[in-house]
Amino acid sequence: MIQPRNRGIAQSRPWSRRAWLRVAGLGSLTGGVAAAQGAVGGQVAPALATMPDHRGSAMGPVGRVSTDSFDPTRFLRAWNFSDLPSDERARVYRETPRADGTMLREYELFAVDRDIEIAPGVFFQAWTYNGQVPGPTIRATAGDHLRINFTNQGSHPHTLHFHGWHEPAMDGSLPAHQVLPGESFLYEFDADPFGVHLYHCHANPLKRHVHKGLYGAFIIDPPATSARPPADELVMVLNAFDTNFDAENEVYAANTVASFYVQEPIRVQVGQLVRMYVVNLTEFDLINSMHLHGMFFDVFRTGTSMTASESTDTIMLCQGERAILETTFRYPGDFMFHAHQSEFAELGWMGLFRAEAPSAG
Amino acid sequence: MRATERAGRRHGTRGAVAAVLVAAVGLLCVVLLLPLTASTTDSAREITLVIRNMAFYLEGGTEPNPTIRVRAGEEVRFTVLNRDPGFAHNFVVDAWDLETPFIETEASTTVVVRAPARPGRGEYVCTPHGKMMRGVIEVVGGD
């Protein structure tokens, strides 16, 4: 039903999402063929005469994105730079136990411009924290003290704006808080409250600074006395990219790279609790969502309660909204997960879990 | 050269004199710049810098932004290789009046310079990333 209207848009705006999708090779091959045929003439041709060969249907883009500078699989289970070799990690992260049993956590974060590959052969001139989008996941336990030395090595003023309790001077949001290129600022605050939060740049214009890639997940664990049960933990930042500055996104993803987890499914174990920290940082689109096939999950909105608020298979998230999702895979095999906005899914926000039965040994 | 030739045609003898002068100055410039740009003898000291993760490394080295030591007055051939995906970097030593063009990922640039005649310490940087890509370049007495 929507096909004729979309065709009209494609003709008047050469770089509409649909046209872009065809060029970039995203989406199914048959979809591309259908769209190309639809663009010829003003009428829908008789179905029988032009029936395309549906057997060529493919899912996701053609080709692979290099994982040299950012590996979405590694990002899933990395926090506080745990993915770096110890000597490199020591340069950007230090933890020091304090007398009261909490931890002092010190970070070196920097903003820098970098071209990143968001779909095979599609490069985005990003603004990044520490050279990656999403930025490094920051993780602490409630009551810890965080000290974050932020250096702006980018070409524009930037800030770090953390969600959570802190003094106004640490908010990184007002014009006076801007850290100019070449300058530094020390952010300091206690980790409070426990939950899944986020950080992002709050310099103006805000939507541009966010959509360019300046954001990351900020996880605060409950105190050790009431820790969440052990689980295979995964960080998923839902994001999207406006590649042509028309205030619409052309590429969508969980963790930046379009359809990456279709090509490299997320490996999980049947019978093991899986905990997902899901943060929506998509700009321009008012909401995003996540749907998991073949099962249900428990939802802990903002992660600020130990009691699940609902059990569902689709969660809706506003911009900046986040949730902890918990499930245990019952069957081995591949399970899709994606935005239930089908358009987002076909433009890259699509992945697979591959559940493996525990080995017999 | 084209501008000089045109001037010569228009102004006759005076123009020809001017052309010779310009050519002479040009030649002098070439002679002076030769040690900076042209390939030189094999005696030049080779220093290869590899850029990765927003830091300079000596080829095969593990120390980020290491101190580079050269002898006073010696000829140095710097090769700077950018192995940092998604970044363009350069290599600048203000004290030596040395600045490479921006080097794209997986590209390299080579520049031959003569170290200052007097011992001293300077800094090398990458201009846009100077807070992180910054090290000491030391000129020690020749022996």
Coordinates of C-alpha atoms in Angstrom, one line a residue:
Chain A
M1 CA 0.0 0.0 0.0
I2 CA 2.8 2.4 0.8
Q3 CA 4.8 1.5 -2.3
P4 CA 3.4 4.3 -4.6
R5 CA 3.9 7.0 -2.1
N6 CA 7.5 6.0 -1.4
R7 CA 8.1 5.8 -5.1
G8 CA 7.1 9.5 -5.4
I9 CA 9.5 10.5 -2.7
A10 CA 12.3 8.6 -4.3
Q11 CA 11.8 10.4 -7.6
S12 CA 11.7 13.9 -6.2
R13 CA 14.5 13.4 -3.6
P14 CA 17.4 11.5 -5.2
W15 CA 19.0 10.7 -1.8
S16 CA 15.9 9.5 0.0
R17 CA 16.4 6.6 2.3
R18 CA 15.1 4.2 -0.3
A19 CA 17.4 5.4 -3.0
W20 CA 20.3 5.4 -0.6
L21 CA 19.4 1.9 0.4
R22 CA 19.6 0.7 -3.2
V23 CA 23.0 2.2 -3.7
A24 CA 24.5 0.9 -0.5
G25 CA 23.2 -2.6 -1.2
L26 CA 21.4 -2.8 2.2
G27 CA 18.2 -4.7 2.4
S28 CA 17.1 -7.7 0.4
L29 CA 18.1 -8.2 -3.1
T30 CA 14.6 -8.7 -4.2
G31 CA 13.5 -5.6 -2.4
G32 CA 16.0 -3.7 -4.5
V33 CA 14.8 -5.2 -7.7
A34 CA 11.2 -4.5 -6.8
A35 CA 12.0 -0.9 -6.0
A36 CA 13.9 -0.4 -9.3
Q37 CA 11.1 -1.8 -11.3
G38 CA 8.6 0.2 -9.4
A39 CA 10.4 3.4 -10.3
V40 CA 9.7 2.9 -14.0
G41 CA 6.4 4.3 -15.1
G42 CA 3.6 5.6 -12.9
Q43 CA 1.6 2.4 -12.7
V44 CA 2.1 -0.9 -10.9
A45 CA 2.6 -3.5 -13.6
P46 CA 0.5 -6.6 -13.6
A47 CA 2.0 -8.9 -11.0
L48 CA 2.2 -12.0 -13.1
A49 CA 4.2 -10.4 -15.9
T50 CA 6.9 -9.0 -13.7
M51 CA 7.1 -11.4 -10.8
P52 CA 10.7 -11.3 -9.7
D53 CA 12.6 -14.4 -8.7
H54 CA 12.3 -14.4 -4.8
R55 CA 14.8 -17.1 -4.3
G56 CA 17.6 -14.5 -4.4
S57 CA 16.4 -12.9 -1.2
A58 CA 19.3 -12.0 1.1
M59 CA 19.4 -10.4 4.6
G60 CA 21.7 -7.6 5.4
P61 CA 24.4 -5.9 3.4
V62 CA 26.9 -7.3 0.9
G63 CA 30.4 -7.3 2.2
R64 CA 32.0 -6.9 5.6
V65 CA 33.0 -4.0 7.8
S66 CA 36.6 -4.0 9.0
T67 CA 36.7 -4.7 12.7
D68 CA 40.3 -3.3 13.1
S69 CA 39.3 -0.2 14.9
F70 CA 35.9 -1.2 16.3
D71 CA 34.7 -4.7 16.9
P72 CA 31.0 -4.8 17.8
T73 CA 31.4 -8.3 19.2
R74 CA 34.1 -7.2 21.6
F75 CA 32.1 -4.1 22.5
L76 CA 29.2 -6.2 23.8
R77 CA 31.2 -7.5 26.8
A78 CA 33.7 -4.7 27.4
W79 CA 33.5 -2.0 30.1
N80 CA 36.1 0.1 31.8
F81 CA 38.4 -0.7 28.9
S82 CA 38.5 -4.4 29.8
D83 CA 39.0 -5.1 26.1
L84 CA 42.5 -3.4 26.0
P85 CA 45.8 -5.1 26.8
S86 CA 46.8 -4.3 30.4
D87 CA 49.5 -1.7 29.6
E88 CA 47.2 0.2 27.3
R89 CA 44.3 -0.1 29.7
A90 CA 46.5 1.3 32.5
R91 CA 46.9 4.5 30.6
V92 CA 43.1 5.2 30.4
Y93 CA 41.7 3.5 33.5
R94 CA 42.8 3.1 37.1
E95 CA 40.8 1.7 40.1
T96 CA 41.8 2.2 43.7
P97 CA 40.0 0.6 46.6
R98 CA 38.9 3.1 49.3
A99 CA 38.7 2.6 53.1
D100 CA 34.9 2.3 53.1
G101 CA 35.0 -0.7 50.6
T102 CA 34.0 1.4 47.6
M103 CA 36.3 2.1 44.7
L104 CA 37.8 5.2 43.2
R105 CA 37.6 4.8 39.4
E106 CA 39.7 7.2 37.2
Y107 CA 39.2 7.5 33.5
E108 CA 40.9 9.2 30.6
L109 CA 38.3 10.1 28.0
F110 CA 38.9 12.2 24.9
A111 CA 36.8 13.5 22.1
V112 CA 38.3 13.1 18.6
D113 CA 37.0 13.3 15.0
R114 CA 37.3 10.0 13.2
D115 CA 36.0 8.4 10.0
I116 CA 34.2 5.2 11.0
E117 CA 32.8 2.4 8.9
I118 CA 29.1 2.0 9.7
A119 CA 28.1 -0.4 6.8
P120 CA 30.4 -2.1 4.3
G121 CA 32.2 0.6 2.4
V122 CA 30.0 3.4 4.0
F123 CA 32.2 5.8 6.1
F124 CA 30.8 8.3 8.5
Q125 CA 32.7 11.4 9.6
A126 CA 32.1 10.8 13.3
W127 CA 32.8 12.7 16.5
T128 CA 33.9 10.0 18.9
Y129 CA 34.9 9.4 22.5
N130 CA 38.2 7.6 22.5
G131 CA 38.0 7.0 18.8
Q132 CA 34.9 4.7 18.9
V133 CA 31.1 4.9 18.6
P134 CA 29.5 4.2 21.0
G135 CA 32.1 5.5 23.4
P136 CA 33.7 3.2 25.9
T137 CA 31.2 1.7 28.4
I138 CA 31.7 3.2 31.9
R139 CA 30.8 0.8 34.7
A140 CA 30.9 1.3 38.5
T141 CA 29.2 0.1 41.6
A142 CA 26.8 2.3 43.5
G143 CA 28.8 4.4 46.0
D144 CA 32.0 4.4 44.0
H145 CA 33.7 7.7 43.2
L146 CA 34.3 8.5 39.5
R147 CA 37.0 10.9 38.3
I148 CA 37.0 11.4 34.6
N149 CA 39.6 13.5 32.9
F150 CA 38.2 14.7 29.7
T151 CA 40.3 16.1 26.9
N152 CA 38.9 17.6 23.8
Q153 CA 41.0 16.6 20.8
G154 CA 38.2 17.3 18.4
S155 CA 37.5 20.2 16.1
H156 CA 34.4 21.5 18.0
P157 CA 33.6 22.3 21.7
H158 CA 32.4 19.2 23.5
T159 CA 31.4 18.1 27.0
L160 CA 30.6 14.9 28.9
H161 CA 27.1 14.9 30.3
F162 CA 26.5 11.9 32.6
H163 CA 23.0 10.9 33.6
G164 CA 22.8 10.3 37.4
W165 CA 23.2 12.3 40.6
H166 CA 25.9 15.1 40.5
E167 CA 26.5 18.7 41.3
P168 CA 25.5 21.2 38.5
A169 CA 29.2 22.1 37.9
M170 CA 29.7 18.5 36.8
D171 CA 26.7 18.5 34.4
G172 CA 28.5 19.3 31.2
S173 CA 25.5 21.0 29.7
L174 CA 25.6 24.8 30.0
P175 CA 27.6 27.0 27.6
A176 CA 30.1 27.7 30.4
H177 CA 30.6 23.9 30.7
Q178 CA 31.9 23.6 27.1
V179 CA 35.4 22.2 26.8
L180 CA 37.1 23.9 23.8
P181 CA 39.3 22.0 21.4
G182 CA 42.7 21.4 23.1
E183 CA 41.3 21.9 26.6
S184 CA 40.5 19.5 29.4
F185 CA 38.1 19.2 32.3
L186 CA 37.9 16.9 35.3
Y187 CA 34.4 15.5 36.0
E188 CA 34.0 14.1 39.4
F189 CA 30.9 12.5 41.1
D190 CA 29.6 9.5 43.0
A191 CA 28.0 6.6 41.2
D192 CA 24.3 7.0 42.0
P193 CA 21.7 5.5 41.5
F194 CA 22.3 2.0 40.4
G195 CA 20.9 1.2 37.0
V196 CA 21.7 1.5 33.3
H197 CA 22.4 5.0 32.3
L198 CA 24.2 6.9 29.5
Y199 CA 26.6 9.7 28.9
H200 CA 26.7 12.0 25.9
C201 CA 28.0 15.4 24.7
H202 CA 25.7 18.3 25.6
A203 CA 27.3 21.0 23.5
N204 CA 25.0 22.9 21.0
P205 CA 23.5 22.0 18.7
L206 CA 22.7 19.1 20.8
K207 CA 21.2 16.8 18.2
R208 CA 24.2 17.1 16.0
H209 CA 26.7 16.5 18.7
V210 CA 24.8 13.4 19.8
H211 CA 24.1 11.9 16.3
K212 CA 27.7 12.5 15.3
G213 CA 28.6 9.7 17.8
L214 CA 29.4 11.3 21.1
Y215 CA 27.6 8.9 23.5
G216 CA 28.1 5.8 25.5
A217 CA 26.6 3.5 28.1
F218 CA 27.0 4.2 31.8
I219 CA 26.2 1.2 34.0
I220 CA 26.0 1.4 37.8
D221 CA 25.7 -2.0 39.6
P222 CA 23.8 -2.3 42.8
P223 CA 26.0 -2.6 45.9
A224 CA 27.7 -5.9 46.3
T225 CA 25.3 -6.9 49.2
S226 CA 22.4 -6.9 46.7
A227 CA 24.2 -7.7 43.4
R228 CA 22.3 -9.0 40.4
P229 CA 22.6 -12.7 39.8
P230 CA 25.6 -13.8 37.6
A231 CA 24.8 -13.6 33.9
D232 CA 26.3 -13.3 30.4
E233 CA 26.1 -9.5 30.2
L234 CA 25.8 -7.6 26.9
V235 CA 25.8 -3.8 26.2
M236 CA 23.7 -2.7 23.3
V237 CA 23.5 0.9 22.3
L238 CA 20.8 1.5 19.7
N239 CA 22.1 4.2 17.3
A240 CA 21.6 5.5 13.8
F241 CA 23.5 7.8 11.4
D242 CA 22.4 10.7 9.2
T243 CA 24.9 10.4 6.4
N244 CA 23.6 13.3 4.3
F245 CA 22.6 15.9 6.9
D246 CA 18.9 15.9 6.1
A247 CA 18.0 15.2 9.7
E248 CA 16.9 11.7 8.9
N249 CA 18.9 8.5 9.5
E250 CA 20.0 6.3 6.7
V251 CA 21.8 3.6 8.7
Y252 CA 20.5 2.0 11.9
A253 CA 22.2 -0.4 14.2
A254 CA 22.7 -1.9 17.6
N255 CA 26.3 -0.9 18.3
T256 CA 27.0 1.2 15.2
V257 CA 27.6 -1.4 12.4
A258 CA 24.6 -2.1 10.3
S259 CA 23.5 -5.7 10.5
F260 CA 26.8 -6.7 12.0
Y261 CA 25.2 -9.4 14.3
V262 CA 23.5 -10.9 11.3
Q263 CA 26.9 -11.7 9.9
E264 CA 28.4 -12.4 13.3
P265 CA 25.6 -13.7 15.6
I266 CA 26.0 -13.0 19.3
R267 CA 26.9 -16.4 20.9
V268 CA 25.0 -17.3 24.0
Q269 CA 24.5 -20.5 26.0
V270 CA 21.2 -22.3 26.3
G271 CA 20.1 -22.3 30.0
Q272 CA 22.4 -19.4 31.0
L273 CA 20.9 -16.1 32.1
V274 CA 21.5 -13.4 29.6
R275 CA 21.4 -9.7 30.7
M276 CA 21.2 -7.0 28.1
Y277 CA 21.9 -3.3 29.0
V278 CA 20.0 -1.6 26.2
V279 CA 20.4 2.2 25.7
N280 CA 18.6 4.1 23.0
L281 CA 20.7 6.9 21.5
T282 CA 19.0 7.2 18.2
E283 CA 18.6 10.9 17.1
F284 CA 15.9 12.3 14.8
D285 CA 13.5 9.3 15.2
L286 CA 11.4 9.8 18.3
I287 CA 11.4 6.2 19.4
N288 CA 13.2 3.0 18.9
S289 CA 12.4 -0.5 19.9
M290 CA 13.8 -4.0 20.4
H291 CA 12.1 -7.2 19.7
L292 CA 13.5 -10.6 20.4
H293 CA 12.2 -13.7 18.5
G294 CA 11.1 -17.0 20.0
M295 CA 11.0 -16.0 23.7
F296 CA 10.1 -13.4 26.3
F297 CA 12.3 -11.3 28.5
D298 CA 12.0 -9.5 31.8
V299 CA 12.2 -5.7 31.7
F300 CA 13.9 -3.5 34.4
R301 CA 13.3 0.0 33.2
T302 CA 16.4 2.2 33.7
G303 CA 17.6 -0.7 35.8
T304 CA 16.8 1.1 39.0
S305 CA 14.8 -1.7 40.6
M306 CA 15.6 -5.3 41.3
T307 CA 12.1 -6.3 40.4
A308 CA 11.1 -6.7 36.8
S309 CA 8.2 -4.4 35.7
E310 CA 7.0 -6.5 32.9
S311 CA 7.6 -9.6 30.8
T312 CA 7.4 -9.0 27.0
D313 CA 9.1 -9.6 23.7
T314 CA 9.1 -6.0 22.5
I315 CA 10.2 -3.0 24.3
M316 CA 9.8 0.6 23.2
L317 CA 12.5 3.2 24.1
C318 CA 12.3 7.0 23.7
Q319 CA 15.5 9.0 23.0
G320 CA 17.8 8.6 26.0
E321 CA 15.6 5.9 27.5
R322 CA 17.1 2.6 28.5
A323 CA 16.4 -0.7 30.2
I324 CA 17.9 -3.9 31.4
L325 CA 16.5 -7.0 29.7
E326 CA 16.9 -10.5 31.1
T327 CA 16.1 -13.8 29.5
T328 CA 17.3 -17.4 29.4
F329 CA 17.5 -19.1 26.0
R330 CA 15.5 -22.3 26.0
Y331 CA 16.3 -23.7 22.6
P332 CA 19.6 -23.9 20.6
G333 CA 19.7 -22.1 17.3
D334 CA 19.5 -18.7 15.7
F335 CA 17.1 -16.1 17.1
M336 CA 16.5 -12.7 15.4
F337 CA 16.4 -9.5 17.3
H338 CA 15.7 -6.1 15.8
A339 CA 13.8 -2.9 16.0
H340 CA 10.1 -3.5 15.5
Q341 CA 10.1 -0.4 13.3
S342 CA 10.6 -2.6 10.2
E343 CA 12.3 0.2 8.3
F344 CA 15.0 0.5 11.0
A345 CA 15.4 -3.3 10.9
E346 CA 16.0 -3.3 7.1
L347 CA 18.4 -0.3 7.3
G348 CA 20.7 -2.2 9.7
W349 CA 19.1 -2.5 13.1
M350 CA 18.9 -6.3 12.9
G351 CA 20.9 -9.1 14.4
L352 CA 20.9 -12.7 15.5
F353 CA 21.6 -14.6 18.7
R354 CA 23.1 -18.0 18.2
A355 CA 22.2 -20.1 21.3
E356 CA 24.4 -23.1 21.8
A357 CA 23.6 -26.1 23.9
P358 CA 26.1 -26.6 26.8
S359 CA 28.8 -29.0 25.8
A360 CA 28.3 -32.6 27.0
G361 CA 31.6 -32.7 28.9
Chain B
M1 CA 58.7 29.9 -15.3
R2 CA 55.8 30.6 -17.6
A3 CA 55.3 34.0 -15.9
T4 CA 58.9 34.9 -16.4
E5 CA 58.8 34.0 -20.1
R6 CA 55.8 36.2 -20.6
A7 CA 57.5 39.1 -18.9
G8 CA 60.5 38.7 -21.1
R9 CA 58.5 39.0 -24.3
R10 CA 56.7 42.1 -23.1
H11 CA 59.7 44.1 -21.8
G12 CA 62.5 43.2 -24.2
T13 CA 66.1 43.5 -22.7
R14 CA 65.0 44.7 -19.3
G15 CA 62.6 41.7 -19.2
A16 CA 65.4 39.3 -20.2
V17 CA 67.6 40.6 -17.3
A18 CA 64.7 40.2 -14.9
A19 CA 64.1 36.7 -16.3
V20 CA 67.8 35.8 -15.6
L21 CA 67.5 37.2 -12.1
V22 CA 64.4 35.3 -11.4
A23 CA 65.9 32.1 -12.7
A24 CA 69.1 32.7 -10.6
V25 CA 67.0 33.2 -7.5
G26 CA 65.0 30.2 -8.4
L27 CA 68.1 28.1 -8.8
L28 CA 69.5 29.4 -5.5
C29 CA 66.2 28.4 -3.8
V30 CA 66.4 24.9 -5.3
V31 CA 70.0 24.5 -4.1
L32 CA 69.1 25.6 -0.7
L33 CA 66.0 23.4 -0.5
L34 CA 67.8 20.4 -1.9
P35 CA 68.8 19.0 1.4
L36 CA 65.2 19.2 2.6
T37 CA 63.5 17.6 -0.3
A38 CA 65.6 15.7 -2.7
S39 CA 66.9 12.2 -2.1
T40 CA 70.3 12.4 -0.4
T41 CA 73.2 10.2 0.2
D42 CA 72.9 6.9 2.1
S43 CA 74.5 8.4 5.1
A44 CA 71.2 10.0 6.2
R45 CA 70.0 8.7 9.6
E46 CA 66.8 6.7 9.0
I47 CA 64.0 7.2 11.6
T48 CA 60.7 5.5 10.9
L49 CA 57.7 6.5 13.0
V50 CA 54.5 4.5 13.0
I51 CA 51.3 6.1 14.2
R52 CA 48.7 3.9 15.8
N53 CA 46.0 4.4 18.5
M54 CA 46.7 8.2 18.5
A55 CA 50.4 7.9 19.4
F56 CA 53.8 7.9 17.6
Y57 CA 56.0 4.8 17.9
L58 CA 59.4 4.1 16.7
E59 CA 59.2 1.2 14.2
G60 CA 59.1 -2.0 16.2
G61 CA 58.9 -0.1 19.5
T62 CA 56.2 -0.3 22.2
E63 CA 56.7 3.0 23.9
P64 CA 54.1 5.7 22.9
N65 CA 55.5 9.0 21.9
P66 CA 59.2 8.1 22.7
T67 CA 62.0 10.5 23.0
I68 CA 63.8 10.8 19.6
R69 CA 67.5 11.4 19.8
V70 CA 69.6 12.7 16.9
R71 CA 73.2 14.1 16.6
A72 CA 73.7 17.8 16.1
G73 CA 74.0 18.6 12.4
E74 CA 73.3 15.1 11.1
E75 CA 71.0 14.5 8.2
V76 CA 67.8 12.7 9.2
R77 CA 65.4 11.0 6.9
F78 CA 62.0 10.7 8.7
T79 CA 59.4 8.3 7.4
V80 CA 56.1 8.7 9.0
L81 CA 53.6 5.8 8.5
N82 CA 49.9 6.2 9.5
R83 CA 48.5 2.9 10.7
D84 CA 45.5 4.6 12.5
P85 CA 42.2 3.8 10.7
G86 CA 40.0 6.8 10.2
F87 CA 42.5 9.5 11.2
A88 CA 44.7 11.9 9.2
H89 CA 47.8 12.8 11.2
N90 CA 50.9 14.9 10.6
F91 CA 54.4 15.2 12.2
V92 CA 55.5 18.7 13.2
V93 CA 58.7 19.9 14.9
D94 CA 58.4 23.6 15.4
A95 CA 61.9 24.0 16.6
W96 CA 63.2 22.5 13.4
D97 CA 60.7 24.4 11.2
L98 CA 59.5 20.9 10.1
E99 CA 55.9 20.1 9.1
T100 CA 54.7 17.2 7.0
P101 CA 51.5 17.3 5.1
F102 CA 48.6 15.3 6.5
I103 CA 49.0 11.6 6.1
E104 CA 45.9 9.5 5.4
T105 CA 45.4 6.0 6.9
E106 CA 47.9 3.5 5.5
A107 CA 49.9 6.2 3.7
S108 CA 53.3 7.4 4.6
T109 CA 55.5 10.5 4.0
T110 CA 59.2 10.9 3.9
V111 CA 61.1 14.1 4.7
V112 CA 64.8 14.6 4.9
V113 CA 66.1 17.3 7.2
R114 CA 69.4 18.4 8.8
A115 CA 69.2 18.4 12.6
P116 CA 70.1 21.8 14.2
A117 CA 73.8 22.4 14.6
R118 CA 73.5 23.0 18.4
P119 CA 72.3 20.5 21.0
G120 CA 68.9 21.1 22.6
R121 CA 65.4 19.8 23.2
G122 CA 62.3 20.4 21.2
E123 CA 58.9 18.8 20.8
Y124 CA 57.3 16.8 18.1
V125 CA 53.5 16.8 17.8
C126 CA 50.6 16.0 15.5
T127 CA 48.8 19.3 15.1
P128 CA 45.2 18.3 15.5
H129 CA 45.9 15.7 18.3
G130 CA 48.7 17.6 20.0
K131 CA 47.5 16.8 23.5
M132 CA 48.0 13.1 23.1
M133 CA 50.5 12.8 20.2
R134 CA 53.4 14.8 21.6
G135 CA 57.0 13.8 22.4
V136 CA 60.5 15.1 22.9
I137 CA 63.1 15.4 20.1
E138 CA 66.5 15.8 21.5
V139 CA 69.6 17.0 19.7
V140 CA 72.8 15.7 21.3
G141 CA 76.4 16.9 20.7
G142 CA 78.0 15.3 17.7
D143 CA 81.1 13.1 18.2

